[in-house]
């Protein structure tokens, strides 16, 4: 099949633009644009509830912290496939890389809203590097990793564009890029947690530990795996027609394999979380309100899906696995929000606590929508769920 | 498999029931707590008796004693409803006061703490039965379930220690017609009985310790230390005597907790108009000297500090109890506190017994505590505590002796010497004449922002003089005319023309004078701290002193 | 943390990719940076503070800050606990006094100018600097506005201009650094009428504080707040009640902020150094596995082929043998037809061979 033929199949001139999906997206985009204008004409106070006690709000807690963790599917899948020889998951790599790329791009995009002077975002790397800061490390790694993801993803775009030579050059870099991707992910996933190590007095002792970096890294692994499963199940529903035989054939095996892997990693995570409590001797805090909240997070959103994953992968129960992946994804979001917002400044009275502004929520939805639209566009146009006929068996 | 599922379901249901019931019980308890119990009372008794047998399974019980006494009284019941009579095991003299009435064991419905189970059963049986009975009679009653008694309580105990001060002692002694033996006793080891020894009376607390298990080192060998704690002894004997007096329908002391231990009630105790001095052959004046023997040459002050004439009588007048100074026995200080320290004196040397600061038992310590009176603390707050005393202040007590006195020293008549020294003492009655005291001092240092501040200098001096005029001790220590000036005009010799503040205080934060405030700081610290200490309301705010421009 | 003590990145080669290398040099050693020699500071004696707000007024004027709603003479403002914000570098708060309920305690709040500031350690563009005079100063010209400094500050001091669009700044007390350079006192210190604020060399301030505690042990808590908190601060506090009671946290520890993160930073070069090795190793192992698998497969195939061949040969041999026997029998039985029969057999053999 030639390139034009592929294009013909996926461009449908006869389809109406006024689908419910398009209308919803349109409304969200419109609101997003208005909020964007408000943000960049009225300052942060116009669209956020950030204050001097809570300099970081939903955009950091959800868009950055949770976003980066959920985009971990990129490095986990590519590492599994290319480095650990799980070739049978090959077809899952591209969707995962695409999700990760879009995720990181949106993280960086939403950062432009959050920081005071977004045009200075390159300063830490090119102008005045503050190397003692963990945020510097995060920034550097995210910037580099975004580049890596872009390159990894670009093969799909280049195939679509028909730039065969360039595509082949980049394709040869796959191994190097994957290794870099894993290094960079390890560093910044963990550093996101380590950001809070500097504030022992502000983060609740149950969440604050010197192991924060390790917790964030380990949890990013199962977050990534769960996100691949979760997003795969969604894609199956909506983009089934875009998937080729190989993808469909490999998908079930991938889900089972990832569920098993996630289950093991989560079990390990629970163990190290408990070790963390033991190290700081924080048992007595488990009886407090925050302690119960901590247990809800650990038992309800880690132990439970861990168990469901194990059962699901044993019984080949895909719907159970899907449910588990959803709980895990929510659990990761909860964990990141706990560390950055809920258990942060835990000693402040309730009236001084941060509650997100509608503008913050609106712009967060705006970001997610952009992501979905971009994802939809790319998977409908580029060889993500199927292999480009020109490059069959090239891996 | 089905069976397993059923099991899980039942476990789940049970857990839910458990959680709901825990929540409900908790809410109930909480509602109750927040409703009625946030007051402080003097009759709070915490029942944690089982602690003597080890751990407590449930929270300790907060018991309001007077509430129970009142409720029982309404039903015509008395103490015997809960407390068992306990005849005194040691025979002795003071029985007359409590003759005919058995002292009651302070323990509830028992004489001894026998065994965990038994004690627990006593409480459970009698408390719950009584509450049930009263409930059956439709009377206001107490709780009957575990959680209602065994719970955290918000009632705070405001129990004040009760003590026999001079006033109470006088009123008791008058009521008992000076029959000291009705209360005072000591233990005769040979006869194994309590005897009364005239003029050897002491405080109850010398033998009845706060906690008989913690006997201080110096009293370890004393046969007089009783097994009864002060708490037990007083509740056995005081209350018995009061009950007996009540039975005779005479004016009697309190029997309820709040009667003795409530601060408000204590304030309402009748005050005798004139309190007669206690009669125990104590001296009026004492010559406090180190050791009994004088050096051979008969000269005092050669190798030791001059002896101090001590006005025992006036110190009696100004203190509530003998125990203030005589903290362990009514003997002279040097009996236990020897020059080089001994076990009997807990190794507190004689010098320390007189000069230790930070305690109310030594001369200096007690005098320093008196300086915290708002009348005094305005000046004294600036003075370093525990400083090395200047020679002149030593001489305030260790006076130089006149030739007459030296003769008395040689004759060895210590009492006469002490009396003579006492007579020679003078107290402050006045300071410099008004003409020497500037009426006003005008401070012009903040003229850029305000009008000049006027310091009513003479008025301040007069107020300070008035403050010490009715205080014998203060009068004695401020007897020199210039002493009172030193409160403000510190760190310079006494003079009618002391240096101005600005001659020492100037630029702030001078590296060469790290500890010396600048002029503005010096004024404000001195004036404001003094006013605060003396609890003066005026002048308030900046414009109280500095009028607006 | 001083700039001179900062270890800068060692940029790793290769495709311009780099990793943060090295971290605070003394993180793991037992050395402690105790501030520049002769660094300045302020001693705040809370027992002397009368809550007159003169310092707030002076700070406002010195820094050209907007006038607050209520004038500085209005003391009812003290009834509410306040914190520093983008328009106030310092506030005085009133606290109940557990020792003497009638005399509330006042405490001034402003940047404590840590010896090793958390904000400077956290800033990813080096916008904060601890000067040798003692002040921690902020450079708005590089600030990106990430507000990590505000997250990091254990004393909750830096505030942010959330309402500004183009030039929002982080805002905090500068210890009047420009005035210090001119030889003047910080505005608040100069204005304090009771010298509850003492300006001087930090070493001297510690001496003064110790001397005051020694002289009036019953007046002061035997603790100079800021001497060791978070590694030490340039502002020091003397209190008459437990610092916790007047809003100063006693659970901050004595570890300077940079030391808290040094462990996490130290891992970075290790990950950057070891991960490629591990990952390439993992890749090599999986490749080798594939190769072995492929070899084994090939071997198995050839073995299978060989086995098939052997079987075929055996069959052939047997068939030949059988044929020979049958031949013999046939010869013995039917000599006459032998020639014809033999021709037919030969044909069959040919067929078998073809198969």
mmCIF file of C-alpha atoms in Angstrom, chain B residues 148-420:
data_model
loop_
_atom_site.group_PDB
_atom_site.id
_atom_site.type_symbol
_atom_site.label_atom_id
_atom_site.label_comp_id
_atom_site.label_asym_id
_atom_site.label_seq_id
_atom_site.Cartn_x
_atom_site.Cartn_y
_atom_site.Cartn_z
ATOM 1 C CA UNK B 148 -20.068 6.361 80.681
ATOM 2 C CA UNK B 149 -17.665 6.144 83.613
ATOM 3 C CA UNK B 150 -14.507 4.960 81.863
ATOM 4 C CA UNK B 151 -13.923 7.834 79.508
ATOM 5 C CA UNK B 152 -11.745 10.821 78.984
ATOM 6 C CA UNK B 153 -13.099 13.688 81.006
ATOM 7 C CA UNK B 154 -12.820 17.345 80.317
ATOM 8 C CA UNK B 155 -13.422 18.322 83.911
ATOM 9 C CA UNK B 156 -10.288 19.883 85.218
ATOM 10 C CA UNK B 157 -9.328 19.578 88.810
ATOM 11 C CA UNK B 158 -8.883 22.927 90.477
ATOM 12 C CA UNK B 159 -8.035 21.341 93.772
ATOM 13 C CA UNK B 160 -5.891 23.583 95.898
ATOM 14 C CA UNK B 161 -3.658 22.157 98.574
ATOM 15 C CA UNK B 162 -5.127 22.834 101.973
ATOM 16 C CA UNK B 163 -2.875 23.818 104.797
ATOM 17 C CA UNK B 164 -2.881 25.019 108.342
ATOM 18 C CA UNK B 165 -1.741 28.600 108.250
ATOM 19 C CA UNK B 166 -1.304 30.894 111.229
ATOM 20 C CA UNK B 167 -4.920 31.974 111.126
ATOM 21 C CA UNK B 168 -6.340 28.471 110.957
ATOM 22 C CA UNK B 169 -3.951 27.288 113.606
ATOM 23 C CA UNK B 170 -5.002 30.061 115.928
ATOM 24 C CA UNK B 171 -8.665 29.353 115.342
ATOM 25 C CA UNK B 172 -8.166 25.632 115.958
ATOM 26 C CA UNK B 173 -6.121 26.207 119.057
ATOM 27 C CA UNK B 174 -8.767 28.576 120.391
ATOM 28 C CA UNK B 175 -11.570 26.140 119.635
ATOM 29 C CA UNK B 176 -9.673 23.277 121.267
ATOM 30 C CA UNK B 177 -8.881 25.479 124.252
ATOM 31 C CA UNK B 178 -5.181 25.271 123.617
ATOM 32 C CA UNK B 179 -5.201 21.534 124.096
ATOM 33 C CA UNK B 180 -2.306 21.037 121.749
ATOM 34 C CA UNK B 181 -2.200 17.314 122.506
ATOM 35 C CA UNK B 182 -5.474 16.834 120.679
ATOM 36 C CA UNK B 183 -3.600 17.222 117.431
ATOM 37 C CA UNK B 184 0.135 17.268 118.027
ATOM 38 C CA UNK B 185 1.815 14.005 118.764
ATOM 39 C CA UNK B 186 4.931 12.094 118.170
ATOM 40 C CA UNK B 187 5.687 8.413 118.088
ATOM 41 C CA UNK B 188 7.254 6.760 121.055
ATOM 42 C CA UNK B 189 9.254 3.935 119.706
ATOM 43 C CA UNK B 190 9.578 2.001 122.954
ATOM 44 C CA UNK B 191 5.956 2.122 123.943
ATOM 45 C CA UNK B 192 4.821 1.947 120.348
ATOM 46 C CA UNK B 193 2.315 4.637 120.896
ATOM 47 C CA UNK B 194 1.654 8.240 120.074
ATOM 48 C CA UNK B 195 2.602 10.612 122.826
ATOM 49 C CA UNK B 196 2.438 14.308 123.278
ATOM 50 C CA UNK B 197 5.593 16.161 124.229
ATOM 51 C CA UNK B 198 5.018 19.698 125.277
ATOM 52 C CA UNK B 199 6.892 22.371 123.371
ATOM 53 C CA UNK B 200 8.065 19.852 120.852
ATOM 54 C CA UNK B 201 5.121 20.420 118.572
ATOM 55 C CA UNK B 202 5.900 20.549 114.914
ATOM 56 C CA UNK B 203 4.209 20.575 111.599
ATOM 57 C CA UNK B 204 2.228 17.446 110.635
ATOM 58 C CA UNK B 205 4.234 17.299 107.482
ATOM 59 C CA UNK B 206 7.516 16.652 109.254
ATOM 60 C CA UNK B 207 6.371 13.079 109.846
ATOM 61 C CA UNK B 208 3.447 12.684 107.471
ATOM 62 C CA UNK B 209 5.184 13.122 104.171
ATOM 63 C CA UNK B 210 3.578 13.898 100.870
ATOM 64 C CA UNK B 211 4.643 10.453 99.704
ATOM 65 C CA UNK B 212 5.910 8.138 102.449
ATOM 66 C CA UNK B 213 7.606 5.998 99.813
ATOM 67 C CA UNK B 214 9.950 8.830 98.984
ATOM 68 C CA UNK B 215 11.599 9.617 102.265
ATOM 69 C CA UNK B 216 14.252 12.316 101.928
ATOM 70 C CA UNK B 217 17.797 11.241 102.639
ATOM 71 C CA UNK B 218 18.070 13.208 105.877
ATOM 72 C CA UNK B 219 14.972 11.538 107.333
ATOM 73 C CA UNK B 220 15.767 7.983 106.262
ATOM 74 C CA UNK B 221 16.688 6.867 109.766
ATOM 75 C CA UNK B 222 13.977 8.762 111.578
ATOM 76 C CA UNK B 223 11.502 6.616 113.482
ATOM 77 C CA UNK B 224 9.119 9.520 113.331
ATOM 78 C CA UNK B 225 8.367 9.206 109.637
ATOM 79 C CA UNK B 226 4.848 7.847 109.469
ATOM 80 C CA UNK B 227 3.494 5.345 107.017
ATOM 81 C CA UNK B 228 0.456 7.559 106.680
ATOM 82 C CA UNK B 229 0.865 10.192 104.057
ATOM 83 C CA UNK B 230 -0.191 13.719 104.815
ATOM 84 C CA UNK B 231 -3.175 13.142 102.607
ATOM 85 C CA UNK B 232 -4.286 10.041 104.481
ATOM 86 C CA UNK B 233 -3.562 11.428 107.917
ATOM 87 C CA UNK B 234 -5.436 14.637 107.328
ATOM 88 C CA UNK B 235 -8.418 12.933 105.730
ATOM 89 C CA UNK B 236 -8.570 10.421 108.580
ATOM 90 C CA UNK B 237 -8.185 12.808 111.488
ATOM 91 C CA UNK B 238 -9.264 16.259 110.373
ATOM 92 C CA UNK B 239 -12.478 15.007 108.874
ATOM 93 C CA UNK B 240 -13.222 12.728 111.819
ATOM 94 C CA UNK B 241 -12.853 15.598 114.232
ATOM 95 C CA UNK B 242 -14.984 17.814 112.030
ATOM 96 C CA UNK B 243 -17.642 15.116 111.818
ATOM 97 C CA UNK B 244 -17.626 14.656 115.543
ATOM 98 C CA UNK B 245 -18.019 18.382 116.053
ATOM 99 C CA UNK B 246 -20.856 18.466 113.571
ATOM 100 C CA UNK B 247 -22.507 15.608 115.410
ATOM 101 C CA UNK B 248 -22.395 17.761 118.503
ATOM 102 C CA UNK B 249 -24.101 20.430 116.442
ATOM 103 C CA UNK B 250 -21.281 22.847 117.008
ATOM 104 C CA UNK B 251 -19.555 25.153 114.611
ATOM 105 C CA UNK B 252 -17.239 22.825 112.744
ATOM 106 C CA UNK B 253 -14.778 22.727 109.902
ATOM 107 C CA UNK B 254 -15.613 21.436 106.448
ATOM 108 C CA UNK B 255 -16.068 17.786 105.551
ATOM 109 C CA UNK B 256 -16.566 18.133 101.831
ATOM 110 C CA UNK B 257 -13.769 18.364 99.300
ATOM 111 C CA UNK B 258 -14.529 21.883 98.265
ATOM 112 C CA UNK B 259 -14.687 22.996 101.872
ATOM 113 C CA UNK B 260 -10.925 22.782 102.194
ATOM 114 C CA UNK B 261 -9.644 22.479 98.644
ATOM 115 C CA UNK B 262 -11.575 25.081 96.704
ATOM 116 C CA UNK B 263 -9.766 28.352 96.216
ATOM 117 C CA UNK B 264 -12.934 30.389 96.630
ATOM 118 C CA UNK B 265 -13.839 28.651 99.856
ATOM 119 C CA UNK B 266 -10.322 29.093 101.169
ATOM 120 C CA UNK B 267 -10.657 32.805 100.578
ATOM 121 C CA UNK B 268 -13.842 32.772 102.645
ATOM 122 C CA UNK B 269 -12.219 31.222 105.724
ATOM 123 C CA UNK B 270 -12.882 33.350 108.749
ATOM 124 C CA UNK B 271 -9.958 35.484 109.718
ATOM 125 C CA UNK B 272 -9.225 35.936 113.372
ATOM 126 C CA UNK B 273 -8.821 39.611 114.135
ATOM 127 C CA UNK B 274 -5.747 39.218 116.215
ATOM 128 C CA UNK B 275 -3.689 36.151 115.898
ATOM 129 C CA UNK B 276 -1.886 35.293 119.041
ATOM 130 C CA UNK B 277 1.653 34.168 118.714
ATOM 131 C CA UNK B 278 2.185 30.442 118.919
ATOM 132 C CA UNK B 279 3.650 29.354 122.228
ATOM 133 C CA UNK B 280 6.535 27.045 121.856
ATOM 134 C CA UNK B 281 9.240 28.979 123.698
ATOM 135 C CA UNK B 282 10.673 30.224 120.450
ATOM 136 C CA UNK B 283 13.063 33.167 120.748
ATOM 137 C CA UNK B 284 12.236 36.732 119.810
ATOM 138 C CA UNK B 285 15.684 37.380 118.503
ATOM 139 C CA UNK B 286 18.412 34.973 117.576
ATOM 140 C CA UNK B 287 22.065 35.507 117.038
ATOM 141 C CA UNK B 288 22.767 33.483 113.992
ATOM 142 C CA UNK B 289 26.386 32.511 114.139
ATOM 143 C CA UNK B 290 28.482 29.789 112.717
ATOM 144 C CA UNK B 291 29.125 27.226 115.352
ATOM 145 C CA UNK B 292 28.540 27.542 119.063
ATOM 146 C CA UNK B 293 32.045 28.223 120.180
ATOM 147 C CA UNK B 294 33.733 31.510 119.630
ATOM 148 C CA UNK B 295 37.367 31.766 118.735
ATOM 149 C CA UNK B 296 39.648 31.916 121.756
ATOM 150 C CA UNK B 297 40.478 35.574 121.495
ATOM 151 C CA UNK B 298 36.802 36.354 121.906
ATOM 152 C CA UNK B 299 36.777 38.414 118.775
ATOM 153 C CA UNK B 300 34.072 37.836 116.275
ATOM 154 C CA UNK B 301 34.685 38.546 112.673
ATOM 155 C CA UNK B 302 38.270 37.523 112.764
ATOM 156 C CA UNK B 303 37.983 34.182 111.154
ATOM 157 C CA UNK B 304 34.273 34.049 110.519
ATOM 158 C CA UNK B 305 31.598 36.321 109.226
ATOM 159 C CA UNK B 306 30.091 38.505 111.867
ATOM 160 C CA UNK B 307 27.099 36.873 113.485
ATOM 161 C CA UNK B 308 23.733 38.065 112.272
ATOM 162 C CA UNK B 309 21.043 39.289 114.558
ATOM 163 C CA UNK B 310 17.840 37.705 113.377
ATOM 164 C CA UNK B 311 14.434 39.006 114.316
ATOM 165 C CA UNK B 312 12.574 35.751 114.767
ATOM 166 C CA UNK B 313 9.427 37.404 116.020
ATOM 167 C CA UNK B 314 8.958 39.745 113.124
ATOM 168 C CA UNK B 315 9.641 36.966 110.651
ATOM 169 C CA UNK B 316 6.950 34.942 112.399
ATOM 170 C CA UNK B 317 4.597 37.817 111.881
ATOM 171 C CA UNK B 318 5.261 38.157 108.228
ATOM 172 C CA UNK B 319 5.048 34.479 107.378
ATOM 173 C CA UNK B 320 2.099 32.132 107.384
ATOM 174 C CA UNK B 321 3.695 28.992 108.676
ATOM 175 C CA UNK B 322 6.809 27.920 110.498
ATOM 176 C CA UNK B 323 7.505 25.540 107.669
ATOM 177 C CA UNK B 324 8.439 28.418 105.394
ATOM 178 C CA UNK B 325 11.848 28.451 107.032
ATOM 179 C CA UNK B 326 11.777 25.352 109.246
ATOM 180 C CA UNK B 327 11.174 23.076 106.333
ATOM 181 C CA UNK B 328 12.103 19.786 107.957
ATOM 182 C CA UNK B 329 11.975 20.352 111.662
ATOM 183 C CA UNK B 330 11.663 23.120 114.212
ATOM 184 C CA UNK B 331 15.334 23.029 115.031
ATOM 185 C CA UNK B 332 17.925 25.635 114.334
ATOM 186 C CA UNK B 333 19.299 25.694 110.826
ATOM 187 C CA UNK B 334 22.802 24.715 111.833
ATOM 188 C CA UNK B 335 21.566 21.463 113.312
ATOM 189 C CA UNK B 336 21.397 19.934 109.884
ATOM 190 C CA UNK B 337 23.209 22.464 107.727
ATOM 191 C CA UNK B 338 26.756 22.326 108.971
ATOM 192 C CA UNK B 339 29.573 24.527 107.778
ATOM 193 C CA UNK B 340 30.911 21.933 105.416
ATOM 194 C CA UNK B 341 27.661 20.146 104.711
ATOM 195 C CA UNK B 342 26.384 16.826 106.005
ATOM 196 C CA UNK B 343 24.016 14.077 105.148
ATOM 197 C CA UNK B 344 21.414 15.391 107.592
ATOM 198 C CA UNK B 345 21.354 18.663 105.755
ATOM 199 C CA UNK B 346 21.223 16.975 102.385
ATOM 200 C CA UNK B 347 24.750 18.363 101.885
ATOM 201 C CA UNK B 348 23.431 21.903 101.749
ATOM 202 C CA UNK B 349 26.074 23.904 103.551
ATOM 203 C CA UNK B 350 25.164 26.413 106.205
ATOM 204 C CA UNK B 351 26.266 29.263 103.980
ATOM 205 C CA UNK B 352 23.944 28.031 101.214
ATOM 206 C CA UNK B 353 21.094 27.498 103.651
ATOM 207 C CA UNK B 354 21.205 31.227 104.283
ATOM 208 C CA UNK B 355 22.273 32.545 100.889
ATOM 209 C CA UNK B 356 20.935 30.207 98.246
ATOM 210 C CA UNK B 357 18.975 32.067 95.612
ATOM 211 C CA UNK B 358 15.990 30.649 93.822
ATOM 212 C CA UNK B 359 14.474 28.987 96.888
ATOM 213 C CA UNK B 360 12.087 30.301 99.501
ATOM 214 C CA UNK B 361 13.876 28.459 102.307
ATOM 215 C CA UNK B 362 16.973 30.629 102.550
ATOM 216 C CA UNK B 363 17.169 34.200 103.773
ATOM 217 C CA UNK B 364 18.408 35.637 100.525
ATOM 218 C CA UNK B 365 16.144 33.473 98.395
ATOM 219 C CA UNK B 366 13.072 34.562 100.315
ATOM 220 C CA UNK B 367 14.110 38.206 100.301
ATOM 221 C CA UNK B 368 14.618 38.023 96.545
ATOM 222 C CA UNK B 369 11.213 36.460 96.065
ATOM 223 C CA UNK B 370 9.739 39.400 97.968
ATOM 224 C CA UNK B 371 11.259 41.685 95.366
ATOM 225 C CA UNK B 372 8.762 40.313 92.868
ATOM 226 C CA UNK B 373 6.050 42.327 94.567
ATOM 227 C CA UNK B 374 4.927 44.898 91.982
ATOM 228 C CA UNK B 375 5.873 47.614 94.440
ATOM 229 C CA UNK B 376 9.454 46.415 94.359
ATOM 230 C CA UNK B 377 9.914 44.738 90.999
ATOM 231 C CA UNK B 378 9.943 47.957 89.008
ATOM 232 C CA UNK B 379 13.477 48.561 90.213
ATOM 233 C CA UNK B 380 14.526 45.063 91.153
ATOM 234 C CA UNK B 381 13.645 43.476 87.800
ATOM 235 C CA UNK B 382 16.719 45.082 86.307
ATOM 236 C CA UNK B 383 18.997 43.654 88.948
ATOM 237 C CA UNK B 384 20.789 40.526 88.045
ATOM 238 C CA UNK B 385 19.624 37.530 90.016
ATOM 239 C CA UNK B 386 22.231 35.440 91.661
ATOM 240 C CA UNK B 387 24.780 38.201 91.303
ATOM 241 C CA UNK B 388 27.726 38.406 93.603
ATOM 242 C CA UNK B 389 26.620 40.571 96.486
ATOM 243 C CA UNK B 390 28.502 43.757 96.967
ATOM 244 C CA UNK B 391 30.363 44.118 100.274
ATOM 245 C CA UNK B 392 27.946 46.732 101.452
ATOM 246 C CA UNK B 393 24.982 44.450 101.047
ATOM 247 C CA UNK B 394 26.752 41.767 103.107
ATOM 248 C CA UNK B 395 27.057 44.336 105.826
ATOM 249 C CA UNK B 396 23.315 44.795 105.880
ATOM 250 C CA UNK B 397 23.056 41.512 107.740
ATOM 251 C CA UNK B 398 26.567 40.838 108.904
ATOM 252 C CA UNK B 399 26.774 44.174 110.651
ATOM 253 C CA UNK B 400 29.875 45.780 112.015
ATOM 254 C CA UNK B 401 29.900 45.672 115.765
ATOM 255 C CA UNK B 402 30.222 48.670 118.014
ATOM 256 C CA UNK B 403 32.543 48.441 121.067
ATOM 257 C CA UNK B 404 29.492 47.888 123.310
ATOM 258 C CA UNK B 405 28.499 44.974 121.248
ATOM 259 C CA UNK B 406 32.045 43.617 121.272
ATOM 260 C CA UNK B 407 31.826 43.575 125.044
ATOM 261 C CA UNK B 408 28.677 41.499 124.847
ATOM 262 C CA UNK B 409 30.443 39.177 122.447
ATOM 263 C CA UNK B 410 33.116 38.625 125.045
ATOM 264 C CA UNK B 411 30.550 38.032 127.728
ATOM 265 C CA UNK B 412 28.967 35.407 125.514
ATOM 266 C CA UNK B 413 25.447 36.692 125.999
ATOM 267 C CA UNK B 414 24.175 36.066 122.553
ATOM 268 C CA UNK B 415 20.592 37.051 123.201
ATOM 269 C CA UNK B 416 21.574 40.339 124.710
ATOM 270 C CA UNK B 417 23.922 40.955 121.811
ATOM 271 C CA UNK B 418 21.227 40.162 119.281
ATOM 272 C CA UNK B 419 18.769 42.424 121.049
ATOM 273 C CA UNK B 420 21.283 45.204 121.145
#
